[in-house]
Amino acid sequence: MMKPSELIDQSTGAQRRKIYSDQGIYEQELERIFGRCWLFLAHESQIPKPGDFFRTYMGEDDVLVIRQDDMSIKAFINSCTHRGNRLVRADRGNARAFACNYHGWAFGLDGSLANVPLEREVYFNEIDKNQFRLVPVDRLSSYKGLIFGCFDKDAPSLEEYLGDMRWYLDAALDAFPDGTELIGATQKVILHTNWKLPVENVCGDGYHLGWSHAGAMKATQSGDLSGFTVGNTGVDLEGGMSVAGLNGNSVLASLDGVSGYAFYPDPALALKYLNENRTKVVARLGKFRGEQIWGSQLNMTVFPSLQFLPGLNWFRVYHPKGPGKIEMWTWAIVEKNMPDELKQQILDNVLLTFGPAGLFDNDDGDNLASCTSQSRGWRTGQMPVYTNMAIGRSGKRVGLPGDIASGIVSEHNQRYFYRRWQEHMEAKTWSEVPQYNLNSLETKDEQRTVQTA
Amino acid sequence: MNSALSKPLEARVMLAVEKHLAVQQQLFYEARILDEERFDEWLSLLTDDIRYRMPVTERRFRKDRSAPLAFGGGYIFDENKVRLGMRIGRLQSGLVWAEDPRNMVRRMINNIEIWQGAEANEAEVYSVVTIHRSRIDGEEKQFVAGRRDIWRETDQGWRLSVREMLLDTAVVLDSNMNTLF
Ligand code: FES
Ligand SMILES: [Fe+2]
């Protein structure tokens, strides 16, 4: 297997296509990325009551997130400690206990082994039930309603992991004291793509919008997006920015405060909401975030596999199923204090644009699948692909964290994504993974350094 | 999804034979013009007040005790005539690269039941649709869905006014559902 240092060339923005198809590289990703990073599990709003549970994945491991009787949250590997059967097969629900389908062992909400059939007759009361509790996810932490889990004891805290990305995340998650919630069922779609391709697509690829989605944009667009035109015939770089260099997390932002709702056939209700609440949000988040970030078209990425688009309001996580396959899960994210009518409209619009039959998503699936299959050949496997747009043209913007490139059409964020990927793949332990928040607001101005990947 | 079927069998009324056949013929005809991408003709088979809906399917325990989702699960399709027109506008824009070369699609309509609807000029129709798609090299995918329709008899013939669909999978197995059921 090639070394991670040979797979990504940061100076040219090149990646070896093997990273999308090689089984060995994929297995190393399960260990060094999905086995090490903080991964999104669920939103607190999805399990509001004691006994509420939600089933998800961390890498390929099945995980169960459960609201406890004392309202705390626990997460366990969703696998029976007897013979390993999957314990819960429902997507979500509410229960008092979980009985395994195979031999009937039953577990409590807190993971304790509550009942073993024939305990006296066949185990002679000698089984130590404490030893067979469900295996907990090693670490669990929430950030503004988002529950994350991590398998690595040595990982930094979730706050450190998110780093200065929190400054941008807050514009979406903390514009109001009540925060956000996820609504709708989990929309699950199988895509025959390597997991990195949808992530790079959403984290930074504004380039494909005007071309891939030309038909969908023509059908749904009601407003402007950064002077952006259908068919990739024009773009205004001043209207947006690509922000990266935040521990592998990134943001793509238009800066007009309204374009998040540009792809609503009728955005009147949303625009009214933005109008009515703008002053409050500016008071809470400050002028820049309140006027230019909140309400704008934003692409937020938390490394490695959580992405959401405030405005279009979809919220998504990718679960890898081998090097060439993922399950893509999508919900709608809304601010809790939005009027019900607007929430309903947002859920409807998420499904119109990004659900399984979404007008935009229907364009991306085949491209991602083909980029994956075009890395499997004997010859293509040796070839590179490039994210070399506008290399070296990023820098600092006063008052904003991150290394920033102009416009939402850039490959700046993708390069930082692959740089983070490489850093993790090279590191044997967390202590070898560099932490960086470029141009941090916490650092004095003269100490800031701009690094270009 | 089984409003007519919840009636006892003896309370259900069949249509007169010619009408029954006309509705059944309409189902097959509709399937064929969709297979042939004659979308404008398909639109003309819909009443102006068409409701076209498919909810997201979730896997839940039979005895699930949790409260229903506040805004429902959401709909993969929740369309009126304007939105269906928008979908078709996209397909006909010449800008949907995933459809070029075209996908080969064949719809099979089975298990058809046709009953007298709530109104004198309406038929309530149950069916199962299997959509077979041949996309990209050697990739063949299938969707199976149950349908409940209301067809209305008008001066122009039978027109579709309600279609409720239930997809038989919680994880969509194809990269898009860029198709009409
Ligand atoms: S595997 Fe679960 S009870 Fe035996
Ligand atoms: Fe896209």
PDB file of C-alpha atoms in Angstrom, chain A residues 49 52-53 88-96 183-192 211-212 214-216 218-220 265 327 340 343-344 347-348 351-352 356-357 359 362-363 365-366, chain B residues 56-61 63-67 69-79 83 86-87 89-90 93 95-98 135-136 139 141 170-179:
ATOM      1  CA  LYS A  49     -38.104  11.657  26.266  1.00  0.00           C
ATOM      2  CA  ASP A  52     -36.312   7.392  23.280  1.00  0.00           C
ATOM      3  CA  PHE A  53     -33.657   5.719  21.184  1.00  0.00           C
ATOM      4  CA  VAL A  88     -32.147  -3.141  17.911  1.00  0.00           C
ATOM      5  CA  ARG A  89     -33.334  -3.189  14.323  1.00  0.00           C
ATOM      6  CA  ALA A  90     -35.798  -0.298  14.376  1.00  0.00           C
ATOM      7  CA  ASP A  91     -34.596   3.096  13.145  1.00  0.00           C
ATOM      8  CA  ARG A  92     -35.844   4.859  16.248  1.00  0.00           C
ATOM      9  CA  GLY A  93     -38.582   4.681  18.834  1.00  0.00           C
ATOM     10  CA  ASN A  94     -39.234   4.483  22.535  1.00  0.00           C
ATOM     11  CA  ALA A  95     -38.694   1.464  24.756  1.00  0.00           C
ATOM     12  CA  ARG A  96     -38.135   0.445  28.374  1.00  0.00           C
ATOM     13  CA  ILE A 183     -37.400  17.328  11.832  1.00  0.00           C
ATOM     14  CA  GLY A 184     -38.725  14.645   9.516  1.00  0.00           C
ATOM     15  CA  ALA A 185     -37.919  10.972   9.197  1.00  0.00           C
ATOM     16  CA  THR A 186     -34.399   9.875   8.320  1.00  0.00           C
ATOM     17  CA  GLN A 187     -34.101   9.786   4.550  1.00  0.00           C
ATOM     18  CA  LYS A 188     -31.701   6.985   3.728  1.00  0.00           C
ATOM     19  CA  VAL A 189     -30.190   6.459   0.311  1.00  0.00           C
ATOM     20  CA  ILE A 190     -27.473   4.037  -0.788  1.00  0.00           C
ATOM     21  CA  LEU A 191     -24.879   5.664  -3.044  1.00  0.00           C
ATOM     22  CA  HIS A 192     -22.186   3.719  -4.812  1.00  0.00           C
ATOM     23  CA  TRP A 211     -23.354  23.095 -14.202  1.00  0.00           C
ATOM     24  CA  SER A 212     -24.452  19.861 -12.499  1.00  0.00           C
ATOM     25  CA  ALA A 214     -28.441  23.688 -14.068  1.00  0.00           C
ATOM     26  CA  GLY A 215     -31.759  21.931 -14.695  1.00  0.00           C
ATOM     27  CA  ALA A 216     -32.771  21.942 -11.027  1.00  0.00           C
ATOM     28  CA  LYS A 218     -33.750  26.598 -13.531  1.00  0.00           C
ATOM     29  CA  ALA A 219     -36.771  24.798 -12.104  1.00  0.00           C
ATOM     30  CA  THR A 220     -36.593  26.037  -8.489  1.00  0.00           C
ATOM     31  CA  PRO A 265     -39.968  28.303  -5.174  1.00  0.00           C
ATOM     32  CA  GLU A 327     -25.528   5.251   3.220  1.00  0.00           C
ATOM     33  CA  ASP A 340     -44.680  25.870  12.496  1.00  0.00           C
ATOM     34  CA  LYS A 343     -40.851  24.546   9.591  1.00  0.00           C
ATOM     35  CA  GLN A 344     -43.303  22.548   7.517  1.00  0.00           C
ATOM     36  CA  LEU A 347     -39.221  20.103   5.500  1.00  0.00           C
ATOM     37  CA  ASP A 348     -41.163  20.089   2.227  1.00  0.00           C
ATOM     38  CA  LEU A 351     -37.451  16.858   0.249  1.00  0.00           C
ATOM     39  CA  LEU A 352     -38.128  18.702  -2.996  1.00  0.00           C
ATOM     40  CA  PRO A 356     -34.313  10.764  -2.353  1.00  0.00           C
ATOM     41  CA  ALA A 357     -36.349  12.333  -5.154  1.00  0.00           C
ATOM     42  CA  LEU A 359     -34.201  17.809  -7.706  1.00  0.00           C
ATOM     43  CA  ASN A 362     -30.724  13.495  -8.280  1.00  0.00           C
ATOM     44  CA  ASP A 363     -27.969  15.257 -10.212  1.00  0.00           C
ATOM     45  CA  GLY A 365     -25.454  10.663  -7.291  1.00  0.00           C
ATOM     46  CA  ASP A 366     -24.270   9.440 -10.666  1.00  0.00           C
TER      47      ASP A 366
ATOM     48  CA  VAL B  56     -40.625   8.562   3.789  1.00  0.00           C
ATOM     49  CA  THR B  57     -40.706   4.997   5.127  1.00  0.00           C
ATOM     50  CA  GLU B  58     -39.153   4.245   8.503  1.00  0.00           C
ATOM     51  CA  ARG B  59     -38.555   0.965  10.291  1.00  0.00           C
ATOM     52  CA  ARG B  60     -40.311   1.085  13.658  1.00  0.00           C
ATOM     53  CA  PHE B  61     -41.196  -1.563  16.205  1.00  0.00           C
ATOM     54  CA  LYS B  63     -45.302  -1.713  19.594  1.00  0.00           C
ATOM     55  CA  ASP B  64     -43.377   1.538  19.356  1.00  0.00           C
ATOM     56  CA  ARG B  65     -44.390   3.855  22.183  1.00  0.00           C
ATOM     57  CA  SER B  66     -42.832   7.060  20.944  1.00  0.00           C
ATOM     58  CA  ALA B  67     -44.818  10.163  20.099  1.00  0.00           C
ATOM     59  CA  LEU B  69     -42.994  13.143  14.722  1.00  0.00           C
ATOM     60  CA  ALA B  70     -44.181  16.721  15.121  1.00  0.00           C
ATOM     61  CA  PHE B  71     -44.111  17.484  11.418  1.00  0.00           C
ATOM     62  CA  GLY B  72     -44.599  13.940  10.200  1.00  0.00           C
ATOM     63  CA  GLY B  73     -41.863  11.949   8.544  1.00  0.00           C
ATOM     64  CA  GLY B  74     -41.877  14.103   5.479  1.00  0.00           C
ATOM     65  CA  TYR B  75     -42.735  13.183   1.922  1.00  0.00           C
ATOM     66  CA  ILE B  76     -40.422  11.989  -0.827  1.00  0.00           C
ATOM     67  CA  PHE B  77     -43.127  13.268  -3.142  1.00  0.00           C
ATOM     68  CA  ASP B  78     -45.753  15.739  -1.977  1.00  0.00           C
ATOM     69  CA  GLU B  79     -46.727  17.302  -5.236  1.00  0.00           C
ATOM     70  CA  ARG B  83     -44.661  21.032  -8.606  1.00  0.00           C
ATOM     71  CA  MET B  86     -41.568  21.799 -12.167  1.00  0.00           C
ATOM     72  CA  ARG B  87     -40.149  18.264 -12.031  1.00  0.00           C
ATOM     73  CA  GLY B  89     -39.682  21.093 -16.588  1.00  0.00           C
ATOM     74  CA  ARG B  90     -36.366  19.987 -15.115  1.00  0.00           C
ATOM     75  CA  SER B  93     -34.716  21.303 -19.695  1.00  0.00           C
ATOM     76  CA  LEU B  95     -29.752  20.149 -18.663  1.00  0.00           C
ATOM     77  CA  VAL B  96     -30.179  16.926 -16.663  1.00  0.00           C
ATOM     78  CA  TRP B  97     -27.002  15.094 -17.540  1.00  0.00           C
ATOM     79  CA  ALA B  98     -27.916  11.971 -15.527  1.00  0.00           C
ATOM     80  CA  ARG B 135     -29.131   2.962 -15.990  1.00  0.00           C
ATOM     81  CA  ILE B 136     -25.358   3.294 -16.438  1.00  0.00           C
ATOM     82  CA  GLU B 139     -26.814  -1.372 -13.602  1.00  0.00           C
ATOM     83  CA  LYS B 141     -32.454  -1.192 -10.299  1.00  0.00           C
ATOM     84  CA  ALA B 170     -36.575   2.204   4.242  1.00  0.00           C
ATOM     85  CA  VAL B 171     -33.234   2.670   2.484  1.00  0.00           C
ATOM     86  CA  VAL B 172     -33.517   3.808  -1.108  1.00  0.00           C
ATOM     87  CA  LEU B 173     -31.311   1.478  -3.104  1.00  0.00           C
ATOM     88  CA  ASP B 174     -30.648   3.647  -6.125  1.00  0.00           C
ATOM     89  CA  SER B 175     -28.727   6.892  -6.290  1.00  0.00           C
ATOM     90  CA  ASN B 176     -31.801   8.800  -7.367  1.00  0.00           C
ATOM     91  CA  MET B 177     -35.564   8.468  -7.610  1.00  0.00           C
ATOM     92  CA  ASN B 178     -35.679  10.650 -10.633  1.00  0.00           C
ATOM     93  CA  THR B 179     -38.785   8.884 -11.839  1.00  0.00           C
TER      94      THR B 179
END
